[in-house]
Every structure is written in structure tokens, then in C-alpha cells.
Short mmCIF file of C-alpha atoms and ligand atoms in Angstrom, two decimals:
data_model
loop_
_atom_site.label_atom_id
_atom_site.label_comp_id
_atom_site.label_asym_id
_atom_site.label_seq_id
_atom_site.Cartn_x
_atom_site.Cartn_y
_atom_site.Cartn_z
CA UNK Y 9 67.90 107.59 5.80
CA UNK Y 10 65.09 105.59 7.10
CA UNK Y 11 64.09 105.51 10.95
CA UNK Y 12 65.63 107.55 13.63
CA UNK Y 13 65.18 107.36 17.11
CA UNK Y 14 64.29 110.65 18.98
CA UNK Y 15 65.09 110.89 22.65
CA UNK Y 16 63.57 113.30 25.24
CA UNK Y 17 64.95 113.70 28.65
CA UNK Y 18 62.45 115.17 30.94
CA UNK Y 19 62.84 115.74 34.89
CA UNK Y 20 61.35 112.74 35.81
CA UNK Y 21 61.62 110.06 32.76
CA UNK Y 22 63.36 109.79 29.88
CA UNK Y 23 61.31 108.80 26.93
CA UNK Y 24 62.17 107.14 23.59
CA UNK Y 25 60.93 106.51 20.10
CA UNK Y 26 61.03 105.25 16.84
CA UNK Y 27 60.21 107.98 14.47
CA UNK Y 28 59.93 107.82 10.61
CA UNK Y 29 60.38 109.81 8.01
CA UNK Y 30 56.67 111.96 8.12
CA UNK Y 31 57.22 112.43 11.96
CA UNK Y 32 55.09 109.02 12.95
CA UNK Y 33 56.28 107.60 15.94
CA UNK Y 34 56.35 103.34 15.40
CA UNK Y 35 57.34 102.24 19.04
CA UNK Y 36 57.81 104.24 22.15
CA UNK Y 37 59.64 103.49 26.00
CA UNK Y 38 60.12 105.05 28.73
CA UNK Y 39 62.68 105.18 31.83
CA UNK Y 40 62.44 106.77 34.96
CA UNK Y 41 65.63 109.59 34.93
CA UNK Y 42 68.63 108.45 37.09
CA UNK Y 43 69.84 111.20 39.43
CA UNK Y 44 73.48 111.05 38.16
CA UNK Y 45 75.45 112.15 34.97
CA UNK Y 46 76.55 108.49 34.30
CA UNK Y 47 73.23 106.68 34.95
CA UNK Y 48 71.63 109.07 32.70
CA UNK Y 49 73.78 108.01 30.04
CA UNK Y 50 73.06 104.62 31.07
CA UNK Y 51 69.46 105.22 30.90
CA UNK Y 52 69.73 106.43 27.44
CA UNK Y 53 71.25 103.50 26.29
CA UNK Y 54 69.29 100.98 27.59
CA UNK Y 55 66.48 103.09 26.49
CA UNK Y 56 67.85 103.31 22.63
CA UNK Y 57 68.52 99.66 22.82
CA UNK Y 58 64.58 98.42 24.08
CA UNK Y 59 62.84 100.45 21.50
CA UNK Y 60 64.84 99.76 18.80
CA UNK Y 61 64.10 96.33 18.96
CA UNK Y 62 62.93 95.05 16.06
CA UNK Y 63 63.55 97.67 13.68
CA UNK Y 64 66.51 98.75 12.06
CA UNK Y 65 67.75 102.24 12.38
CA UNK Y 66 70.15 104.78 11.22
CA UNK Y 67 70.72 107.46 14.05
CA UNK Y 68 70.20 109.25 17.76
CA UNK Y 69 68.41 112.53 18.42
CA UNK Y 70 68.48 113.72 22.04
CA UNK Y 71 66.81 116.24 23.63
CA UNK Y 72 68.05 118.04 26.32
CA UNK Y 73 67.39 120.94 28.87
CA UNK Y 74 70.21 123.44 29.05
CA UNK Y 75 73.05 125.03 26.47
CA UNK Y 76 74.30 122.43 24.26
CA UNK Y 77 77.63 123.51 22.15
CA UNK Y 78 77.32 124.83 18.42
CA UNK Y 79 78.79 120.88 17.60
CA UNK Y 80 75.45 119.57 19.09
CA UNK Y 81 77.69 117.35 21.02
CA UNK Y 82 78.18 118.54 24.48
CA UNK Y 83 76.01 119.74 27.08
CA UNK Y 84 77.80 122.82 28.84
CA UNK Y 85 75.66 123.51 31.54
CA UNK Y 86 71.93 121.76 32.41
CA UNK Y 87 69.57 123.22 35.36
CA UNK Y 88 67.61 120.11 36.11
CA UNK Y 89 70.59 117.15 35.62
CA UNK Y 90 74.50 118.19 36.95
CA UNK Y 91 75.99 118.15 33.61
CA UNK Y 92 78.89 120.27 33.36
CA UNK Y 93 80.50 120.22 29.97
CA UNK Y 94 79.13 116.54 29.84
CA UNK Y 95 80.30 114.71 26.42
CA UNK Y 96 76.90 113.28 25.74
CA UNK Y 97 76.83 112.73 22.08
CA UNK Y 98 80.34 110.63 22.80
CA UNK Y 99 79.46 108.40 25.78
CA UNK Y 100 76.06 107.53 24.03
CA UNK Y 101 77.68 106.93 20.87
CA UNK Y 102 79.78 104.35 22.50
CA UNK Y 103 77.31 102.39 23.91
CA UNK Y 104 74.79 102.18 21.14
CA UNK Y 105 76.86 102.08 18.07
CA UNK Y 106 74.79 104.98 16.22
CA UNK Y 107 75.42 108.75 15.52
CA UNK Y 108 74.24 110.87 17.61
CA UNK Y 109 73.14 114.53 17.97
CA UNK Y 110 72.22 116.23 20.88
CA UNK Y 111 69.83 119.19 20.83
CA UNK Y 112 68.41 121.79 23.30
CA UNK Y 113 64.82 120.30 24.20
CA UNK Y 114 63.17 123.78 23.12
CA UNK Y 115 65.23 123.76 19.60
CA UNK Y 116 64.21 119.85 19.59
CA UNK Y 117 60.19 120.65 20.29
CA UNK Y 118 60.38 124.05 17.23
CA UNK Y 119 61.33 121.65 14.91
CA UNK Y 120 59.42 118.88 15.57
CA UNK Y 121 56.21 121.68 15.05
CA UNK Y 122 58.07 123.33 11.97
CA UNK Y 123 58.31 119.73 10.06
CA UNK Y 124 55.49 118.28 11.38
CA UNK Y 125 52.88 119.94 13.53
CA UNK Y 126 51.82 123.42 13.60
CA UNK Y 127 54.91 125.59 11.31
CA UNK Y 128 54.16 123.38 8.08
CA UNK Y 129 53.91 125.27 5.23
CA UNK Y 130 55.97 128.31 7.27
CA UNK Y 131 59.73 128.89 6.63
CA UNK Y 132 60.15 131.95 9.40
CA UNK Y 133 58.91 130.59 13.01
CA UNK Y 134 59.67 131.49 16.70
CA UNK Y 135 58.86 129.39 18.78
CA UNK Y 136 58.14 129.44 22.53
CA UNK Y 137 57.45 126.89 25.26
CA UNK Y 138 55.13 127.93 28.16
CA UNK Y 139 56.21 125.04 30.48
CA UNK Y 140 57.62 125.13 34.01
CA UNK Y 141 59.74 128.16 32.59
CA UNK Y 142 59.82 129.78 29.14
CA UNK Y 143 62.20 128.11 26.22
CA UNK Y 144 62.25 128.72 22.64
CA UNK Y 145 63.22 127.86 19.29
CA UNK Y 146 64.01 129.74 16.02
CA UNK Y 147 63.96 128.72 12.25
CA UNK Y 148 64.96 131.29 10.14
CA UNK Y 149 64.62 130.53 6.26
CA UNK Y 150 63.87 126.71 7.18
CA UNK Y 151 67.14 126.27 9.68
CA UNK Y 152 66.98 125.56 12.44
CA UNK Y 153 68.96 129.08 14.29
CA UNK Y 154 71.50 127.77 16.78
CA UNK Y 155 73.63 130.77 17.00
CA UNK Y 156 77.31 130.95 16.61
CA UNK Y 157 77.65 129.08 19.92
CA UNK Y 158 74.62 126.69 19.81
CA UNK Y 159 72.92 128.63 22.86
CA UNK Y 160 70.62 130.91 21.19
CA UNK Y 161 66.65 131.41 21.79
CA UNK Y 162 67.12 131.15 25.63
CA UNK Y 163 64.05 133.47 25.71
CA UNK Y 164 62.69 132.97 28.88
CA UNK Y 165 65.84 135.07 30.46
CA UNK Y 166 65.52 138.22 28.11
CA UNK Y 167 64.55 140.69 31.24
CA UNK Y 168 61.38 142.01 30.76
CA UNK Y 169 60.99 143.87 34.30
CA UNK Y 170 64.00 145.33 34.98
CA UNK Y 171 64.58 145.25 38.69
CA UNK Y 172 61.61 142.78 39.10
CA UNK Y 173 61.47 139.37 40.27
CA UNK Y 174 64.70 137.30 41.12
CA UNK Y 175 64.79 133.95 38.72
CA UNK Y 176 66.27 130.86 39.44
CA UNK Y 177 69.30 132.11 36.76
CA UNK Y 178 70.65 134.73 39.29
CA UNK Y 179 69.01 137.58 37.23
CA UNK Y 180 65.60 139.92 37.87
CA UNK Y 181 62.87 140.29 35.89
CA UNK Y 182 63.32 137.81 33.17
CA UNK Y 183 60.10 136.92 31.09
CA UNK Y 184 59.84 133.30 32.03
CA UNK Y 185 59.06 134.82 35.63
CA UNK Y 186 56.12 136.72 34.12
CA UNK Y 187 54.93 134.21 31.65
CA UNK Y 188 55.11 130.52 32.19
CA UNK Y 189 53.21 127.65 34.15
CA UNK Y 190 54.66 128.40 37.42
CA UNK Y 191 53.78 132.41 36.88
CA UNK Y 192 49.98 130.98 36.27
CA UNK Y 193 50.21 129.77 39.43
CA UNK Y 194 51.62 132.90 41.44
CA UNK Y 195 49.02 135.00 39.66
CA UNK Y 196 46.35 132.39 40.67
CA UNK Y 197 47.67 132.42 44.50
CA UNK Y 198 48.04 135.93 44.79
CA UNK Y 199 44.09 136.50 43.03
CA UNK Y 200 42.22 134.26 45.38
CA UNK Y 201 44.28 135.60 48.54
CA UNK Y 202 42.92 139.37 47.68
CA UNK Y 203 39.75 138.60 46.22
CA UNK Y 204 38.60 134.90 47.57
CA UNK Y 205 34.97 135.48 46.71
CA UNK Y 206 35.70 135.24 43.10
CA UNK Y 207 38.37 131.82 43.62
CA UNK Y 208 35.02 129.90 45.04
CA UNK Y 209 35.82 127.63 42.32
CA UNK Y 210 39.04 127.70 42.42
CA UNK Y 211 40.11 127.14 45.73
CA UNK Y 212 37.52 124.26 46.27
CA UNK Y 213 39.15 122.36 43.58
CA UNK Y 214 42.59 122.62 45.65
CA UNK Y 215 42.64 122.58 49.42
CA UNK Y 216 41.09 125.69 49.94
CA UNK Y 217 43.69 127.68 50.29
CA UNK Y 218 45.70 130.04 48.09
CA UNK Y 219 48.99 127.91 48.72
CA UNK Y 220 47.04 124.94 47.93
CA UNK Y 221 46.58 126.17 44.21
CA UNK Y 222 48.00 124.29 41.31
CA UNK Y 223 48.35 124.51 37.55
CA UNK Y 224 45.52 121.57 36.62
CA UNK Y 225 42.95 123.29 39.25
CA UNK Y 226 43.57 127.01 37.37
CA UNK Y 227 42.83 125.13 33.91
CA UNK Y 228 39.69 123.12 35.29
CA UNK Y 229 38.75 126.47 37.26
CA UNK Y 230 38.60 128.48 34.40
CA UNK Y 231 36.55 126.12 32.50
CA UNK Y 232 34.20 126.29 34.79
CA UNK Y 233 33.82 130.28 34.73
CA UNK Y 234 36.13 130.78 37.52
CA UNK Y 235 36.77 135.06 37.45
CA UNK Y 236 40.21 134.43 39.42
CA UNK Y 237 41.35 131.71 36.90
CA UNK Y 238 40.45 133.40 33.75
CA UNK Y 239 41.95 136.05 35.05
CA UNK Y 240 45.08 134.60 35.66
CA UNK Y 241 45.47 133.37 32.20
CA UNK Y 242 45.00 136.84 30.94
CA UNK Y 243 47.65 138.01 33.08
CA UNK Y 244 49.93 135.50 31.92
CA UNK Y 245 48.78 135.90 27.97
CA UNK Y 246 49.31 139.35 28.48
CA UNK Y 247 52.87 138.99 29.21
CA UNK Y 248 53.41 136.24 26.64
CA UNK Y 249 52.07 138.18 24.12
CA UNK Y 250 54.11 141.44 24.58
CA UNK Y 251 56.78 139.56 24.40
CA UNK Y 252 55.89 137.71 21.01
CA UNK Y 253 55.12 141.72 19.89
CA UNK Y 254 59.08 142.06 20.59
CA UNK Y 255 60.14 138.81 18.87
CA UNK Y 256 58.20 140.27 15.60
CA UNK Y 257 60.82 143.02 16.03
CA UNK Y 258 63.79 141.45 15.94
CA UNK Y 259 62.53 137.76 13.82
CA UNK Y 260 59.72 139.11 11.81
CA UNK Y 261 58.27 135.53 11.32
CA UNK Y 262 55.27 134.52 9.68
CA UNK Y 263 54.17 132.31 12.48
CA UNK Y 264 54.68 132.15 16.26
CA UNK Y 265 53.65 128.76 17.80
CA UNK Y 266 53.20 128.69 21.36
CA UNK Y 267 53.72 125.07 23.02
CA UNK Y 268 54.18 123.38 26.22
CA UNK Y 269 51.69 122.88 29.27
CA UNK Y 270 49.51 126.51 29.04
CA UNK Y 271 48.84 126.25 25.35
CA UNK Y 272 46.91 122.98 26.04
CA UNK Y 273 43.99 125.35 26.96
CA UNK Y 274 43.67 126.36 23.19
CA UNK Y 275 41.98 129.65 22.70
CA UNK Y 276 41.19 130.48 26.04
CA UNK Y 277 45.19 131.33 26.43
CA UNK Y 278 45.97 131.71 22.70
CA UNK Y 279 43.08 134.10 22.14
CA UNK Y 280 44.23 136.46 24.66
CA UNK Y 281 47.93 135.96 23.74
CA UNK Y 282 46.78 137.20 19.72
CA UNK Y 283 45.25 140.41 21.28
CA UNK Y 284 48.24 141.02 23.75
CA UNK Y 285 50.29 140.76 20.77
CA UNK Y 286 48.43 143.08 18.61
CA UNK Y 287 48.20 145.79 21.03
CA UNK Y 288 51.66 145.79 21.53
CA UNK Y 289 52.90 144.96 17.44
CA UNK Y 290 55.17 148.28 16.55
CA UNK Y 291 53.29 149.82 13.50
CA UNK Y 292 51.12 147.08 13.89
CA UNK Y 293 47.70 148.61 11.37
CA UNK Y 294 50.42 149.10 8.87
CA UNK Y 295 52.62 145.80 8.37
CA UNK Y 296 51.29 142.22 8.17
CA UNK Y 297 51.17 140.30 11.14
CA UNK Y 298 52.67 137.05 11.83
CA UNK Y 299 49.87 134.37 13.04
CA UNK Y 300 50.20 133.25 16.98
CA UNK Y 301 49.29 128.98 16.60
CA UNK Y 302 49.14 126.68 19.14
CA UNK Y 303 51.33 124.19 18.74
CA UNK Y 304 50.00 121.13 17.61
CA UNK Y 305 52.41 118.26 18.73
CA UNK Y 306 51.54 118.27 22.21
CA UNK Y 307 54.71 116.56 24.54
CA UNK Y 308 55.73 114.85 21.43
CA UNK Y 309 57.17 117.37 19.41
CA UNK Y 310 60.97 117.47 21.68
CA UNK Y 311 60.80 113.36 20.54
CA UNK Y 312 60.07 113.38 16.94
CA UNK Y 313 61.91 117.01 16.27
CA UNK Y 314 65.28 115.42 17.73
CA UNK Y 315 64.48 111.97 15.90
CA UNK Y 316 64.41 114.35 12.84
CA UNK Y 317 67.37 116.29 13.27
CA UNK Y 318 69.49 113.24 13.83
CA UNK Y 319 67.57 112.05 10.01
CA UNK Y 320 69.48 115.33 8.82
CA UNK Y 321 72.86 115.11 10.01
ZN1 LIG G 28 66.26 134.15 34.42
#
């Protein structure tokens, strides 16, 4: 099989691309998401149709946020878009003519970094996605690890805290509340309210306020030396990185990539993520110890890891 097209369906566009065989991507479009189940299928169609233009291909990977079924057809349930039990791989099928598979986005984004980004030469990898939330990915042996119900690695809702903070799911304390882009940002707000003198930086680049913090001011803040921003990422790295310590415990892989959003700050997150995770390894000075990459795909990886798993069938 030749080229594949990999599709990504974020909150606000939908993006599409031709991918070949060593992960390239040849042509790329994108489409602003509709707010409906059926214009998203639309969407995806029209999208499929404008970038394949001009080249001739063999099958459909989709992306997707939320639990799709162990026949990587169906989406059961989706936060962002109302799917319920929505029969994606069918409808699209119909309208472009090609297989299809659909894929959880995080599942989509591990193995676009196992084949082609940061896991190469790795056959054991967890991955995990510091976005909005927390999402994750496992290969196991050089699978891909769906589960026996296609919903597994939904790490961002293992409760960390129990009886801590309520999370959009309905639960308390789950990790994604602790360590993910929108936790940066609470730990940010909550620094500069209780110590402004060391946010001067900080809360200059927003509106001067605590509530006035966002993600891009932390990163820029802490570049510049800012104690409340650097801080914050340690909180957050701390958090990640106990729970990576946990993941060796029950994956024992030789590589942990962390992705999404954070991890484009390189080692100033990653660095304190590695020593998080050491401190908290189980029998950690007597057992190797998996390496803790940053992925290396960037937004890419949920595009050309779908385009790939529709390559395999
Ligand atoms: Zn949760």
C-alpha cells in the first residue's frame, strides 16, 4: 500500500493529509469543524476529497477525541463533538469510496511518534499527551494496545488525589486535573495571586491580573526567568512525572514520550519531569530505567499516526 490519508479532528478544524509510507506528509488541508454530527462527517469528506487531489490513494485514518470501539469503527462517546455511538468509519466510507479506520486521537499521535518521531528504534512505549487534558497511548511489543474494548490508555482519569479536584468526567482527583495545560495555568493563577512580586513578569505579559494568565504567557514568562512560571512547570512536571513512575509499574517500557502543548518547552518541562520520575521509580537504583523523550512530531503526529494505521489495516 502506497499513500494514505491521515485525518485529525481537532476542536476547532479538522485537518487532512497525504502521508507516505516513511511518515512524510505530501499535501495538507484544513476545514474549520462543523458543530453537528452530520456536518462533521461532511467536513471529512470534502476534506478527504480536496487533498487527495492529484494523487492516488489507498485508505482513511481518522483521528478522534473520545472512546472509539475495539472495531475502530464507531465512536461511542466524544467530549468535544455530540457523538453518541456515531458510525463514523461507515458514513465516511460512503462518501469517499475508501476504507476507513477510526482511531482515538491519543492512540493516533503514540503511533505516529513510535513509527516515526521520537519511539523509533523502541518496541515498549507509553505515551502521554499534556494538552488541554491528559491522553495517552500504549504499544506493547510494537502494537499498538487498544484493550479488549478499544478504550484503553484513558490516563488522564486514573485518580491520582483521591477526594481532590472535581473533573469535567464526573470524577475527583484524576491526573489530567493535576498535570496538563489547563493545570499550568491554575498553578500559574493561584502563584502570582499569593506571591505577585515574583509574577512581575508574568502578569505584565497578560493583563495584569492572575485571571488574566494564559498558557503562551507562562511559557514566554518562564523564559524570561519568571520564579512564578518556572515554578509552575515544576509543579506540573512533578505530577506528570509521578505518574510516569506508576506507568513503569504496570508497562515497564523502555521509553516514555511526552507530547502535546507543555512538552514544546523541551527540557525546561522534560528535565523536571525525568527527576520527578526518578524520585518516585519503585526500586528505582536497582532496575533500569525507561528514558522520558519529548515527543518529536509536534501537532503532526495524530495526522501521520492515523494515515499509518489505515496503511496497516
Ligand atoms: Zn476525570
Amino acid at each position: 500500500m502506497g499513500l494514505t490519508i491521515g485525518v485529525d479532528i481537532g476542536g476547532t478544524k479538522i485537518a487532512a493529509g497525504v502521508v507516505d509510507e516513511e511518515g512524510s506528509i505530501l499535501a495538507t488541508c484544513k476545514v474549520p469543524t462543523p458543530g453537528t454530527p452530520e456536518g462533521v462527517v461532511d467536513a471529512i469528506a470534502d476534506a478527504v476529497r480536496t487533498v487527495s487531489e492529484g494523487f492516488e490513494v489507498d485508505a482513511v485514518g481518522i483521528g478522534a477525541a473520545g472512546y472509539v470501539d475495539d472495531k475502530r469503527a464507531t465512536v461511542l462517546f466524544a467530549p468535544n463533538i455530540n457523538w453518541r455511538h456515531e458510525a463514523l468509519k461507515d458514513k465516511v466510507e460512503q462518501r469517499v469510496g475508501l476504507p476507513v479506520v477510526v482511531e482515538n486521537d491519543a492512540n493516533a499521535a503514540a503511533w505516529g511518534e513510535y513509527r516515526f518521531g521520537a519511539g523509533q528504534g523502541h518496541d515498549d512505549v507509553v505515551c502521554i499527551t499534556l494538552g488541554t487534558g491528559l491522553g495517552g497511548g500504549i504499544i506493547i511489543g510494537g502494537k499498538l494496545h487498544r484493550g479488549r474494548f478499544g478504550v484503553a490508555a484513558e490516563f488522564g482519569h486514573i485518580r491520582v488525589v483521591p477526594d481532590g479536584l472535581l473533573c469535567g468526567c464526573g470524577s475527583q482527583g484524576c491526573w489530567e486535573q493535576y498535570a496538563s495545560g489547563r493545570a499550568l495555568v491554575r498553578y500559574a493563577r493561584q502563584r502570582a495571586q499569593a506571591t505577585p512580586e515574583n509574577a512581575a513578569v508574568l502578569l505584565g505579559l497578560g493583563d495584569g491580573t492572575p485571571e488574566g494568565i494564559e498558557g503562551k504567557h507562562i511559557s514566554d514568562a518562564a523564559r524570561q526567568g519568571d520564579p512564578v512560571a518556572i515554578d509552575s512547570f515544576r509543579e506540573l512536571a512533578r505530577w506528570a512525572g509521578a505518574g510516569l513512575a506508576d506507568l513503569a509499574s504496570l508497562f515497564d517500557p523502555s521509553a516514555f514520550i511526552v507530547g502535546g502543548g507543555v512538552s514544546d518547552e523541551g527540557d525546561l518541562v522534560l528535565d523536571p519531569i525525568r527527576k520527578s520520575f526518578r524520585r518516585w521509580l519503585v526500586g528505582g537504583r536497582w532496575r533500569p530505567h525507561a528514558q522520558v523523550l519529548a515527543a518529536q512530531l509536534g501537532g503532526r503526529a495524530g495526522l501521520v499516526g492515523a494515515a499509518d494505521l489505515a496503511r496497516q489495516g
